[in-house]
mmCIF file of C-alpha atoms in Angstrom:
data_model
loop_
_atom_site.group_PDB
_atom_site.id
_atom_site.type_symbol
_atom_site.label_atom_id
_atom_site.label_comp_id
_atom_site.label_asym_id
_atom_site.label_seq_id
_atom_site.Cartn_x
_atom_site.Cartn_y
_atom_site.Cartn_z
ATOM 1 C CA MET A 93 -67.779 121.699 180.518
ATOM 2 C CA ALA A 94 -69.782 118.703 180.444
ATOM 3 C CA THR A 95 -72.255 120.474 178.257
ATOM 4 C CA ALA A 96 -69.588 121.604 175.751
ATOM 5 C CA THR A 97 -68.295 118.091 175.603
ATOM 6 C CA ALA A 98 -71.673 116.728 174.779
ATOM 7 C CA LYS A 99 -72.409 119.165 172.065
ATOM 8 C CA ARG A 100 -69.095 118.453 170.381
ATOM 9 C CA LYS A 101 -69.677 116.671 167.101
ATOM 10 C CA PRO A 102 -67.282 113.646 166.300
ATOM 11 C CA LYS A 103 -65.002 114.201 163.358
ATOM 12 C CA SER A 104 -66.035 112.604 160.354
ATOM 13 C CA ARG A 105 -63.826 109.899 158.861
ATOM 14 C CA LYS A 106 -62.629 111.955 155.991
ATOM 15 C CA GLN A 107 -61.534 114.828 158.437
ATOM 16 C CA SER A 108 -59.692 112.250 160.761
ATOM 17 C CA GLN A 109 -57.863 110.600 157.831
ATOM 18 C CA LYS A 110 -56.647 114.232 156.728
ATOM 19 C CA HIS A 111 -54.938 114.659 160.099
ATOM 20 C CA GLN A 112 -53.477 111.010 160.101
ATOM 21 C CA PRO A 113 -49.860 111.015 158.752
ATOM 22 C CA LYS A 114 -49.051 108.807 156.001
ATOM 23 C CA ILE A 115 -46.928 105.906 157.158
ATOM 24 C CA PHE A 116 -43.939 104.767 155.131
ATOM 25 C CA THR A 117 -41.354 101.960 155.277
ATOM 26 C CA PHE A 118 -37.759 103.227 155.529
ATOM 27 C CA GLU A 119 -34.435 101.431 155.343
ATOM 28 C CA TRP A 120 -31.664 102.745 157.603
ATOM 29 C CA LYS A 121 -28.017 102.070 158.364
ATOM 30 C CA GLY A 122 -26.086 103.059 161.473
ATOM 31 C CA VAL A 123 -23.697 102.476 164.238
ATOM 32 C CA ASN A 124 -24.826 101.158 167.699
ATOM 33 C CA ARG A 125 -23.509 101.865 171.217
ATOM 34 C CA ASP A 126 -20.731 99.249 170.644
ATOM 35 C CA GLY A 127 -19.469 100.894 167.613
ATOM 36 C CA ALA A 128 -20.740 98.064 165.350
ATOM 37 C CA ARG A 129 -22.370 98.566 161.912
ATOM 38 C CA THR A 130 -26.158 97.722 161.851
ATOM 39 C CA SER A 131 -29.031 98.172 159.441
ATOM 40 C CA GLY A 132 -32.676 97.393 159.163
ATOM 41 C CA GLU A 133 -36.360 98.671 158.419
ATOM 42 C CA LEU A 134 -38.625 100.926 160.347
ATOM 43 C CA ARG A 135 -42.084 102.350 159.700
ATOM 44 C CA GLY A 136 -42.828 105.879 160.224
ATOM 45 C CA SER A 137 -43.994 109.281 158.625
ATOM 46 C CA SER A 138 -40.801 110.875 158.066
ATOM 47 C CA ILE A 139 -36.935 110.548 157.876
ATOM 48 C CA ALA A 140 -36.625 112.844 160.916
ATOM 49 C CA GLU A 141 -38.966 110.607 162.966
ATOM 50 C CA ILE A 142 -36.935 107.630 161.947
ATOM 51 C CA ARG A 143 -33.661 109.390 162.877
ATOM 52 C CA GLY A 144 -35.344 110.134 166.206
ATOM 53 C CA VAL A 145 -36.504 106.722 167.007
ATOM 54 C CA LEU A 146 -33.017 105.466 166.037
ATOM 55 C CA LYS A 147 -31.305 107.898 168.492
ATOM 56 C CA ALA A 148 -33.601 106.800 171.184
ATOM 57 C CA GLN A 149 -32.554 103.186 170.697
ATOM 58 C CA GLY A 150 -28.906 104.198 171.011
ATOM 59 C CA VAL A 151 -28.072 103.983 167.190
ATOM 60 C CA THR A 152 -26.399 106.712 165.378
ATOM 61 C CA PRO A 153 -28.043 106.933 161.894
ATOM 62 C CA LYS A 154 -25.633 107.089 159.018
ATOM 63 C CA GLY A 155 -28.401 106.763 156.209
ATOM 64 C CA VAL A 156 -32.088 106.809 156.017
ATOM 65 C CA ARG A 157 -34.309 106.571 153.020
ATOM 66 C CA LYS A 158 -37.707 105.516 151.928
ATOM 67 C CA LYS A 159 -37.906 102.045 150.715
ATOM 68 C CA SER A 160 -38.734 101.876 147.012
ATOM 69 C CA ALA A 161 -41.884 100.122 145.746
ATOM 70 C CA PRO A 162 -41.303 96.865 143.915
ATOM 71 C CA LEU A 163 -41.409 96.927 140.183
ATOM 72 C CA PHE A 164 -44.251 94.588 139.941
ATOM 73 C CA LYS A 165 -46.591 95.558 142.850
ATOM 74 C CA THR A 166 -48.954 92.875 143.991
ATOM 75 C CA GLU A 167 -51.514 93.684 146.392
ATOM 76 C CA LYS A 168 -52.160 90.928 148.976
ATOM 77 C CA LYS A 169 -55.838 90.394 149.693
ATOM 78 C CA ILE A 170 -57.153 90.278 153.381
ATOM 79 C CA THR A 171 -57.851 86.501 153.910
ATOM 80 C CA ALA A 172 -60.176 85.074 156.729
ATOM 81 C CA MET A 173 -57.250 83.714 158.337
ATOM 82 C CA ASP A 174 -55.729 87.378 158.670
ATOM 83 C CA ILE A 175 -58.974 88.323 160.468
ATOM 84 C CA ALA A 176 -58.699 85.419 162.616
ATOM 85 C CA MET A 177 -55.242 86.350 163.795
ATOM 86 C CA ILE A 178 -56.232 89.813 164.182
ATOM 87 C CA THR A 179 -59.062 88.795 166.303
ATOM 88 C CA ARG A 180 -56.769 86.489 168.454
ATOM 89 C CA GLN A 181 -54.111 89.469 168.802
ATOM 90 C CA ILE A 182 -56.953 91.875 169.837
ATOM 91 C CA ALA A 183 -58.059 89.325 172.538
ATOM 92 C CA THR A 184 -54.581 88.739 173.844
ATOM 93 C CA MET A 185 -53.939 92.621 174.193
ATOM 94 C CA LEU A 186 -57.179 93.540 175.684
ATOM 95 C CA ALA A 187 -56.635 90.738 178.258
ATOM 96 C CA ALA A 188 -53.346 91.987 179.095
ATOM 97 C CA GLY A 189 -54.905 95.542 179.984
ATOM 98 C CA VAL A 190 -53.968 97.274 176.696
ATOM 99 C CA PRO A 191 -56.565 100.009 175.827
ATOM 100 C CA LEU A 192 -58.628 99.407 172.698
ATOM 101 C CA VAL A 193 -57.268 102.302 170.861
ATOM 102 C CA THR A 194 -53.672 101.514 171.339
ATOM 103 C CA THR A 195 -54.364 97.800 170.661
ATOM 104 C CA ILE A 196 -55.710 98.764 167.036
ATOM 105 C CA GLU A 197 -52.930 101.449 166.569
ATOM 106 C CA LEU A 198 -50.312 98.894 167.229
ATOM 107 C CA LEU A 199 -51.713 96.245 165.186
ATOM 108 C CA GLY A 200 -52.185 98.555 162.280
ATOM 109 C CA ARG A 201 -48.759 99.846 162.258
ATOM 110 C CA GLY A 202 -47.063 96.500 162.636
ATOM 111 C CA HIS A 203 -48.855 94.481 160.190
ATOM 112 C CA GLU A 204 -47.109 93.172 156.917
ATOM 113 C CA LYS A 205 -50.064 93.572 154.492
ATOM 114 C CA ALA A 206 -51.039 97.141 153.331
ATOM 115 C CA LYS A 207 -54.516 96.400 153.031
ATOM 116 C CA VAL A 208 -54.795 95.308 156.500
ATOM 117 C CA ARG A 209 -52.910 98.516 157.754
ATOM 118 C CA GLU A 210 -55.470 100.683 155.713
ATOM 119 C CA LEU A 211 -58.514 98.580 157.242
ATOM 120 C CA LEU A 212 -57.365 99.194 160.782
ATOM 121 C CA ALA A 213 -56.335 102.663 160.407
ATOM 122 C CA THR A 214 -60.039 103.451 159.117
ATOM 123 C CA ILE A 215 -61.445 101.534 162.073
ATOM 124 C CA LEU A 216 -58.988 103.233 164.522
ATOM 125 C CA SER A 217 -60.126 106.691 163.003
ATOM 126 C CA ASP A 218 -63.840 105.913 163.708
ATOM 127 C CA VAL A 219 -63.077 104.713 167.081
ATOM 128 C CA GLN A 220 -61.091 107.784 168.014
ATOM 129 C CA SER A 221 -63.907 109.991 166.887
ATOM 130 C CA GLY A 222 -66.183 108.492 169.347
ATOM 131 C CA ILE A 223 -67.894 105.777 167.295
ATOM 132 C CA PRO A 224 -68.426 102.399 169.002
ATOM 133 C CA LEU A 225 -66.232 99.624 167.672
ATOM 134 C CA SER A 226 -69.199 97.336 166.445
ATOM 135 C CA ASP A 227 -70.320 100.330 164.361
ATOM 136 C CA SER A 228 -66.956 100.914 163.012
ATOM 137 C CA LEU A 229 -66.827 97.369 161.886
ATOM 138 C CA ARG A 230 -70.286 97.030 160.344
ATOM 139 C CA PRO A 231 -69.240 99.129 157.019
ATOM 140 C CA HIS A 232 -66.521 96.314 156.390
ATOM 141 C CA ARG A 233 -69.114 93.685 155.956
ATOM 142 C CA GLN A 234 -66.741 91.653 153.629
ATOM 143 C CA TYR A 235 -64.313 91.048 156.524
ATOM 144 C CA PHE A 236 -66.658 91.298 159.594
ATOM 145 C CA ASP A 237 -69.729 89.584 159.127
ATOM 146 C CA ASP A 238 -73.089 90.335 161.007
ATOM 147 C CA LEU A 239 -72.308 87.541 163.635
ATOM 148 C CA TYR A 240 -68.917 89.028 164.340
ATOM 149 C CA VAL A 241 -70.412 92.570 164.688
ATOM 150 C CA ASP A 242 -73.137 91.376 166.957
ATOM 151 C CA LEU A 243 -70.819 89.486 169.046
ATOM 152 C CA VAL A 244 -68.700 92.647 169.394
ATOM 153 C CA ALA A 245 -71.735 94.653 170.222
ATOM 154 C CA ALA A 246 -72.702 92.280 172.989
ATOM 155 C CA GLY A 247 -69.309 92.621 174.542
ATOM 156 C CA GLU A 248 -69.349 96.222 174.475
ATOM 157 C CA HIS A 249 -72.749 96.212 176.469
ATOM 158 C CA SER A 250 -71.649 93.635 178.923
ATOM 159 C CA GLY A 251 -68.270 95.231 179.411
ATOM 160 C CA SER A 252 -66.473 91.908 178.565
ATOM 161 C CA LEU A 253 -65.040 92.876 175.299
ATOM 162 C CA ASP A 254 -61.670 90.876 175.796
ATOM 163 C CA ALA A 255 -63.559 87.671 176.671
ATOM 164 C CA VAL A 256 -65.769 88.181 173.512
ATOM 165 C CA PHE A 257 -62.833 88.699 171.183
ATOM 166 C CA ASP A 258 -61.352 85.579 172.658
ATOM 167 C CA ARG A 259 -64.496 83.504 171.852
ATOM 168 C CA ILE A 260 -64.631 84.962 168.317
ATOM 169 C CA ALA A 261 -61.011 84.446 167.785
ATOM 170 C CA THR A 262 -61.557 80.651 168.762
ATOM 171 C CA TYR A 263 -64.738 80.304 166.609
ATOM 172 C CA ARG A 264 -62.851 81.900 163.584
ATOM 173 C CA GLU A 265 -59.758 79.734 164.142
ATOM 174 C CA LYS A 266 -61.954 76.659 164.357
ATOM 175 C CA ALA A 267 -63.970 77.585 161.360
ATOM 176 C CA GLU A 268 -60.886 78.179 159.136
ATOM 177 C CA GLN A 269 -59.430 74.825 160.121
ATOM 178 C CA LEU A 270 -62.790 73.031 159.239
ATOM 179 C CA LYS A 271 -63.056 74.805 156.143
ATOM 180 C CA SER A 272 -59.375 73.808 155.061
ATOM 181 C CA LYS A 273 -60.263 70.102 155.983
ATOM 182 C CA ILE A 274 -63.561 70.181 153.672
ATOM 183 C CA LYS A 275 -61.378 71.873 150.855
ATOM 184 C CA LYS A 276 -58.858 68.981 151.310
ATOM 185 C CA ALA A 277 -61.619 66.353 150.890
ATOM 186 C CA MET A 278 -63.190 68.088 147.779
ATOM 187 C CA PHE A 279 -59.753 68.415 146.232
ATOM 188 C CA TYR A 280 -58.918 64.794 145.775
ATOM 189 C CA PRO A 281 -61.927 63.880 143.569
ATOM 190 C CA ALA A 282 -61.544 66.812 141.611
ATOM 191 C CA ALA A 283 -57.870 65.809 141.058
ATOM 192 C CA VAL A 284 -58.828 62.537 139.912
ATOM 193 C CA VAL A 285 -61.093 63.870 137.003
ATOM 194 C CA VAL A 286 -58.764 66.533 136.024
ATOM 195 C CA VAL A 287 -55.765 64.154 135.814
ATOM 196 C CA ALA A 288 -57.774 61.448 134.108
ATOM 197 C CA VAL A 289 -59.051 63.745 131.567
ATOM 198 C CA ALA A 290 -55.806 65.562 130.828
ATOM 199 C CA VAL A 291 -53.925 62.194 130.291
ATOM 200 C CA THR A 292 -56.689 61.088 127.973
ATOM 201 C CA VAL A 293 -56.658 64.177 125.944
ATOM 202 C CA LEU A 294 -52.783 64.083 125.471
ATOM 203 C CA LEU A 295 -52.832 60.512 124.404
ATOM 204 C CA LEU A 296 -55.480 60.979 121.965
ATOM 205 C CA LEU A 297 -53.951 64.208 120.377
ATOM 206 C CA PHE A 298 -50.169 62.987 120.269
ATOM 207 C CA VAL A 299 -49.878 59.370 120.855
ATOM 208 C CA VAL A 300 -52.629 57.736 118.929
ATOM 209 C CA PRO A 301 -52.100 59.602 115.533
ATOM 210 C CA GLN A 302 -48.420 57.871 115.519
ATOM 211 C CA PHE A 303 -50.003 54.513 115.658
ATOM 212 C CA GLU A 304 -52.671 55.451 113.140
ATOM 213 C CA ASP A 305 -49.887 56.254 110.651
ATOM 214 C CA ILE A 306 -48.215 52.620 111.352
ATOM 215 C CA PHE A 307 -51.607 51.031 111.044
ATOM 216 C CA LYS A 308 -52.305 52.553 107.495
ATOM 217 C CA GLY A 309 -49.569 50.279 106.206
ATOM 218 C CA PHE A 310 -51.113 47.187 107.486
ATOM 219 C CA GLY A 311 -53.762 46.929 104.752
ATOM 220 C CA ALA A 312 -56.194 45.214 107.038
ATOM 221 C CA GLU A 313 -59.358 45.946 108.856
ATOM 222 C CA LEU A 314 -58.702 47.193 112.405
ATOM 223 C CA PRO A 315 -60.333 45.944 115.658
ATOM 224 C CA ALA A 316 -63.344 47.615 116.549
ATOM 225 C CA PHE A 317 -61.952 48.897 119.982
ATOM 226 C CA THR A 318 -58.969 50.309 118.104
ATOM 227 C CA GLN A 319 -61.067 51.863 115.431
ATOM 228 C CA LEU A 320 -63.222 53.527 118.149
ATOM 229 C CA ILE A 321 -60.193 55.191 119.608
ATOM 230 C CA ILE A 322 -58.764 56.338 116.278
ATOM 231 C CA ASP A 323 -62.278 57.981 115.515
ATOM 232 C CA VAL A 324 -62.123 59.891 118.911
ATOM 233 C CA SER A 325 -58.631 60.915 118.195
ATOM 234 C CA ARG A 326 -59.587 62.198 114.780
ATOM 235 C CA TRP A 327 -62.580 64.044 116.109
ATOM 236 C CA LEU A 328 -60.589 65.653 118.990
ATOM 237 C CA GLN A 329 -57.804 66.832 116.680
ATOM 238 C CA SER A 330 -60.254 68.298 114.190
ATOM 239 C CA SER A 331 -62.612 69.780 116.893
ATOM 240 C CA TRP A 332 -60.415 70.268 120.128
ATOM 241 C CA TYR A 333 -61.356 73.924 120.345
ATOM 242 C CA TYR A 334 -65.223 72.983 120.334
ATOM 243 C CA PHE A 335 -64.286 70.692 123.262
ATOM 244 C CA ALA A 336 -62.169 73.414 125.206
ATOM 245 C CA ILE A 337 -64.995 75.908 124.504
ATOM 246 C CA ALA A 338 -67.777 73.579 125.703
ATOM 247 C CA ILE A 339 -65.623 72.999 129.034
ATOM 248 C CA ILE A 340 -65.105 76.676 129.648
ATOM 249 C CA ALA A 341 -68.813 77.539 128.786
ATOM 250 C CA ALA A 342 -70.065 74.708 131.219
ATOM 251 C CA ILE A 343 -67.927 75.994 134.104
ATOM 252 C CA TRP A 344 -68.927 79.699 133.346
ATOM 253 C CA LEU A 345 -72.580 78.926 133.052
ATOM 254 C CA PHE A 346 -72.464 76.787 136.359
ATOM 255 C CA ARG A 347 -70.569 79.769 138.412
ATOM 256 C CA ARG A 348 -72.973 82.352 136.906
ATOM 257 C CA THR A 349 -75.984 80.200 137.894
ATOM 258 C CA HIS A 350 -74.760 79.331 141.093
ATOM 259 C CA ARG A 351 -74.137 82.975 141.784
ATOM 260 C CA SER A 352 -77.447 84.344 140.539
ATOM 261 C CA SER A 353 -79.791 81.525 141.581
ATOM 262 C CA LEU A 354 -80.838 80.855 145.106
ATOM 263 C CA GLU A 355 -82.938 77.732 143.864
ATOM 264 C CA PHE A 356 -79.912 76.386 142.095
ATOM 265 C CA ARG A 357 -77.708 76.765 144.996
ATOM 266 C CA ASN A 358 -80.091 75.121 147.172
ATOM 267 C CA LYS A 359 -80.398 72.175 144.957
ATOM 268 C CA ILE A 360 -76.629 71.696 144.755
ATOM 269 C CA ASP A 361 -76.546 71.719 148.559
ATOM 270 C CA GLN A 362 -79.069 69.070 148.562
ATOM 271 C CA MET A 363 -77.086 66.976 146.043
ATOM 272 C CA VAL A 364 -73.653 67.348 147.548
ATOM 273 C CA LEU A 365 -74.917 65.856 150.744
ATOM 274 C CA LYS A 366 -75.794 62.709 149.014
ATOM 275 C CA ILE A 367 -72.483 62.106 147.358
ATOM 276 C CA PRO A 368 -70.857 58.985 148.793
ATOM 277 C CA ALA A 369 -68.082 59.628 151.525
ATOM 278 C CA ILE A 370 -68.021 63.439 150.706
ATOM 279 C CA GLY A 371 -71.541 63.859 151.772
ATOM 280 C CA ASP A 372 -71.030 62.264 155.237
ATOM 281 C CA ILE A 373 -68.080 64.652 155.800
ATOM 282 C CA LEU A 374 -70.386 67.678 154.820
ATOM 283 C CA HIS A 375 -72.970 66.528 157.084
ATOM 284 C CA LYS A 376 -70.559 66.541 160.094
ATOM 285 C CA ALA A 377 -69.172 69.830 158.940
ATOM 286 C CA ALA A 378 -72.471 71.387 159.030
ATOM 287 C CA MET A 379 -73.287 70.251 162.472
ATOM 288 C CA SER A 380 -69.832 71.310 163.707
ATOM 289 C CA ARG A 381 -70.266 74.765 162.305
ATOM 290 C CA PHE A 382 -73.858 74.911 163.848
ATOM 291 C CA ALA A 383 -72.766 73.700 167.215
ATOM 292 C CA ARG A 384 -69.767 75.915 167.357
ATOM 293 C CA THR A 385 -71.671 79.048 166.253
ATOM 294 C CA LEU A 386 -74.434 78.551 168.749
ATOM 295 C CA ALA A 387 -72.154 77.879 171.534
ATOM 296 C CA THR A 388 -70.309 81.081 170.839
ATOM 297 C CA THR A 389 -73.259 83.274 170.394
ATOM 298 C CA PHE A 390 -74.861 82.070 173.714
ATOM 299 C CA ALA A 391 -71.653 82.275 175.868
ATOM 300 C CA ALA A 392 -71.455 85.899 174.572
ATOM 301 C CA GLY A 393 -74.913 86.602 175.950
ATOM 302 C CA VAL A 394 -76.743 86.826 172.503
ATOM 303 C CA PRO A 395 -80.516 85.348 172.938
ATOM 304 C CA LEU A 396 -81.053 81.777 171.870
ATOM 305 C CA ILE A 397 -83.558 82.808 169.328
ATOM 306 C CA ASP A 398 -80.901 85.308 167.685
ATOM 307 C CA GLY A 399 -78.213 82.675 168.005
ATOM 308 C CA LEU A 400 -80.306 79.962 166.238
ATOM 309 C CA GLU A 401 -80.609 82.390 163.371
ATOM 310 C CA SER A 402 -76.891 83.072 163.165
ATOM 311 C CA ALA A 403 -76.109 79.436 163.500
ATOM 312 C CA ALA A 404 -78.479 78.482 160.629
ATOM 313 C CA GLY A 405 -76.493 81.040 158.451
ATOM 314 C CA ALA A 406 -73.222 79.542 159.630
ATOM 315 C CA SER A 407 -74.229 75.998 158.875
ATOM 316 C CA GLY A 408 -73.234 76.433 155.167
ATOM 317 C CA ASN A 409 -75.952 74.220 153.607
ATOM 318 C CA TYR A 410 -79.562 74.852 152.636
ATOM 319 C CA VAL A 411 -80.615 71.738 154.209
ATOM 320 C CA TYR A 412 -79.383 72.535 157.682
ATOM 321 C CA ARG A 413 -80.340 76.242 157.316
ATOM 322 C CA SER A 414 -83.888 75.296 156.689
ATOM 323 C CA ALA A 415 -84.023 72.921 159.568
ATOM 324 C CA LEU A 416 -82.505 75.149 161.941
ATOM 325 C CA LEU A 417 -84.841 78.029 160.883
ATOM 326 C CA LYS A 418 -87.664 75.523 161.652
ATOM 327 C CA VAL A 419 -86.034 74.780 165.247
ATOM 328 C CA ARG A 420 -86.137 78.428 165.725
ATOM 329 C CA GLN A 421 -89.706 78.777 165.105
ATOM 330 C CA GLU A 422 -90.526 75.848 167.236
ATOM 331 C CA VAL A 423 -88.399 77.485 170.031
ATOM 332 C CA MET A 424 -90.107 80.806 169.778
ATOM 333 C CA SER A 425 -93.382 78.945 170.144
ATOM 334 C CA GLY A 426 -92.156 77.598 173.635
ATOM 335 C CA MET A 427 -90.687 74.141 172.486
ATOM 336 C CA GLN A 428 -87.487 72.923 173.930
ATOM 337 C CA MET A 429 -84.701 72.986 171.391
ATOM 338 C CA ASN A 430 -83.822 69.317 171.760
ATOM 339 C CA VAL A 431 -87.469 68.398 171.023
ATOM 340 C CA ALA A 432 -87.668 70.801 168.039
ATOM 341 C CA MET A 433 -84.420 69.359 166.673
ATOM 342 C CA ARG A 434 -85.736 65.931 166.888
ATOM 343 C CA THR A 435 -88.832 66.665 164.841
ATOM 344 C CA THR A 436 -86.861 67.721 161.852
ATOM 345 C CA GLY A 437 -85.398 64.032 161.582
ATOM 346 C CA LEU A 438 -82.171 65.508 160.498
ATOM 347 C CA PHE A 439 -79.925 65.517 163.662
ATOM 348 C CA PRO A 440 -78.409 62.402 165.131
ATOM 349 C CA ASP A 441 -79.622 61.259 168.618
ATOM 350 C CA MET A 442 -76.061 61.817 170.210
ATOM 351 C CA LEU A 443 -76.361 65.572 169.275
ATOM 352 C CA ILE A 444 -80.003 65.860 170.361
ATOM 353 C CA GLN A 445 -79.125 64.102 173.806
ATOM 354 C CA MET A 446 -76.184 66.477 174.511
ATOM 355 C CA VAL A 447 -78.369 69.384 173.700
ATOM 356 C CA MET A 448 -81.178 68.139 175.877
ATOM 357 C CA ILE A 449 -78.415 67.563 178.822
ATOM 358 C CA GLY A 450 -77.161 71.346 178.271
ATOM 359 C CA GLU A 451 -80.681 72.624 178.537
ATOM 360 C CA GLU A 452 -81.461 70.786 181.741
ATOM 361 C CA SER A 453 -78.062 71.765 183.236
ATOM 362 C CA GLY A 454 -77.689 75.169 182.355
ATOM 363 C CA GLY A 455 -74.569 74.547 180.338
ATOM 364 C CA LEU A 456 -75.887 74.604 176.884
ATOM 365 C CA ASP A 457 -72.744 76.464 175.574
ATOM 366 C CA GLU A 458 -70.366 73.978 177.189
ATOM 367 C CA MET A 459 -72.273 71.035 175.645
ATOM 368 C CA LEU A 460 -72.455 72.438 172.210
ATOM 369 C CA ASN A 461 -68.579 73.279 172.138
ATOM 370 C CA LYS A 462 -68.156 69.493 173.246
ATOM 371 C CA VAL A 463 -70.395 68.476 170.291
ATOM 372 C CA ALA A 464 -68.454 70.627 167.826
ATOM 373 C CA ASN A 465 -65.145 69.199 168.902
ATOM 374 C CA ILE A 466 -66.385 65.739 168.478
ATOM 375 C CA TYR A 467 -67.719 66.436 164.993
ATOM 376 C CA GLU A 468 -64.453 68.250 164.108
ATOM 377 C CA MET A 469 -62.397 65.339 165.050
ATOM 378 C CA GLN A 470 -64.871 62.832 162.880
ATOM 379 C CA VAL A 471 -64.467 65.272 159.825
ATOM 380 C CA ASP A 472 -60.461 65.365 160.322
ATOM 381 C CA ASP A 473 -60.480 61.530 160.500
ATOM 382 C CA ALA A 474 -62.869 61.160 157.579
ATOM 383 C CA VAL A 475 -60.830 63.365 155.539
ATOM 384 C CA ASP A 476 -57.626 61.560 156.311
ATOM 385 C CA GLY A 477 -59.591 58.235 155.390
ATOM 386 C CA LEU A 478 -60.770 59.731 152.212
ATOM 387 C CA SER A 479 -57.237 60.864 151.402
ATOM 388 C CA SER A 480 -55.865 57.313 151.734
ATOM 389 C CA LEU A 481 -58.645 55.878 149.649
ATOM 390 C CA ILE A 482 -58.543 58.406 147.056
ATOM 391 C CA GLU A 483 -54.639 57.777 146.295
ATOM 392 C CA PRO A 484 -55.183 54.132 145.149
ATOM 393 C CA ILE A 485 -58.391 54.946 143.223
ATOM 394 C CA MET A 486 -56.557 57.711 141.381
ATOM 395 C CA MET A 487 -53.895 55.199 140.349
ATOM 396 C CA VAL A 488 -56.570 52.687 139.305
ATOM 397 C CA VAL A 489 -58.524 55.127 137.184
ATOM 398 C CA ILE A 490 -55.465 56.487 135.482
ATOM 399 C CA GLY A 491 -54.103 53.163 134.948
ATOM 400 C CA THR A 492 -57.539 52.039 133.286
ATOM 401 C CA VAL A 493 -57.491 54.836 131.058
ATOM 402 C CA VAL A 494 -53.957 54.594 129.942
ATOM 403 C CA GLY A 495 -53.954 50.735 129.845
ATOM 404 C CA GLY A 496 -57.182 50.879 127.795
ATOM 405 C CA LEU A 497 -55.658 53.276 125.210
ATOM 406 C CA ILE A 498 -52.466 51.240 124.870
ATOM 407 C CA ILE A 499 -54.323 47.881 124.692
ATOM 408 C CA GLY A 500 -56.429 49.354 121.843
ATOM 409 C CA MET A 501 -53.204 50.521 120.126
ATOM 410 C CA TYR A 502 -51.479 47.167 120.338
ATOM 411 C CA LEU A 503 -54.507 45.077 119.467
ATOM 412 C CA PRO A 504 -53.794 45.001 115.681
ATOM 413 C CA ILE A 505 -50.156 44.324 116.223
ATOM 414 C CA PHE A 506 -51.135 41.269 118.496
ATOM 415 C CA GLU A 507 -53.516 40.133 115.774
ATOM 416 C CA MET A 508 -50.796 40.560 113.258
ATOM 417 C CA GLY A 509 -48.500 38.516 115.276
ATOM 418 C CA ASN A 510 -51.061 35.504 115.792
ATOM 419 C CA ILE A 511 -51.755 35.495 111.908
ATOM 420 C CA VAL A 512 -47.828 35.408 111.224
ATOM 421 C CA GLY A 513 -47.551 32.721 113.917
#
């Protein structure tokens, strides 16, 4: 019997999906045990299945029909936060003693996004056919990166999959919170530039020409500043499409170069760290990501050398990635990590001291988690401070632009008033 089981080949994904019934959403109406009318939605493979479920719940079905698809179907993409939530749910259900197959099946049937249901159905099919969970996740690299899969594999080998999923969930949740804070920090300066440019263009296109018509009747030479504004307005009116094409081309060229050139991306990473205020936030965010990643991998039983490689990739910046890969090389040669970090000249003394304490006490993962928490709090405070600083700066910039244009347009009127007076 054991031999027969060993020789049995696992079903392929296509074969498993053929036997997997399609799941639809059904709308139903019925009467409950108290005789009251009730209605709702259920997911299942057929009307008969839905009727059976309703009867088991004490509801007499009066009408069951498949829910019609919306006229304009918009497929919602799977986001990083979706993966973080799924990971947290898996960790909770595994810790409660629910089997892995049942956990994936329940999450797949109950999720609101069709793409998530399809993803979990594919993973479930692989797991049911005997493929390890880590190998089932590996083909979906756009959702489960190498770090995620390696941690799951470590949990499978150690038999502590629930604890590993809990660590991954915490790591993903913290990473998404940090990413949201960084986006918030970058949004305000971009908003200042966009609003200032938009207001300036609108004034030059629609307001300045009105004043120009008035000035034509003066019969006098206009002030130099006013004439400059009028000349810029004329050029923009006659060549606005060149201006628009130039902006679009610049954005397209930047994105294409950034996507295709590693050297260009590395230079951008170096430049953004030098931006006042924002650079400091990005420094702290990179150190937080490094510390959180290394703590998660080390606690899951991943060797320090492999953990440093994962942490280098997760740092999100070329400068820190290069420094951490250098630290990895030094550690491989026998140097302590805190000493190797000091040789880079990039990491602050506080971080190095806490790493040294963690190495000496045997609690490196705990110390790194504390470091990550400290830097996440500092990033949060810095983003809040930047937000409160940017708001008055935005008002000053827009006020200067608008005020300068208005003064330029009223200068001839003021001079005329002085002459008349």
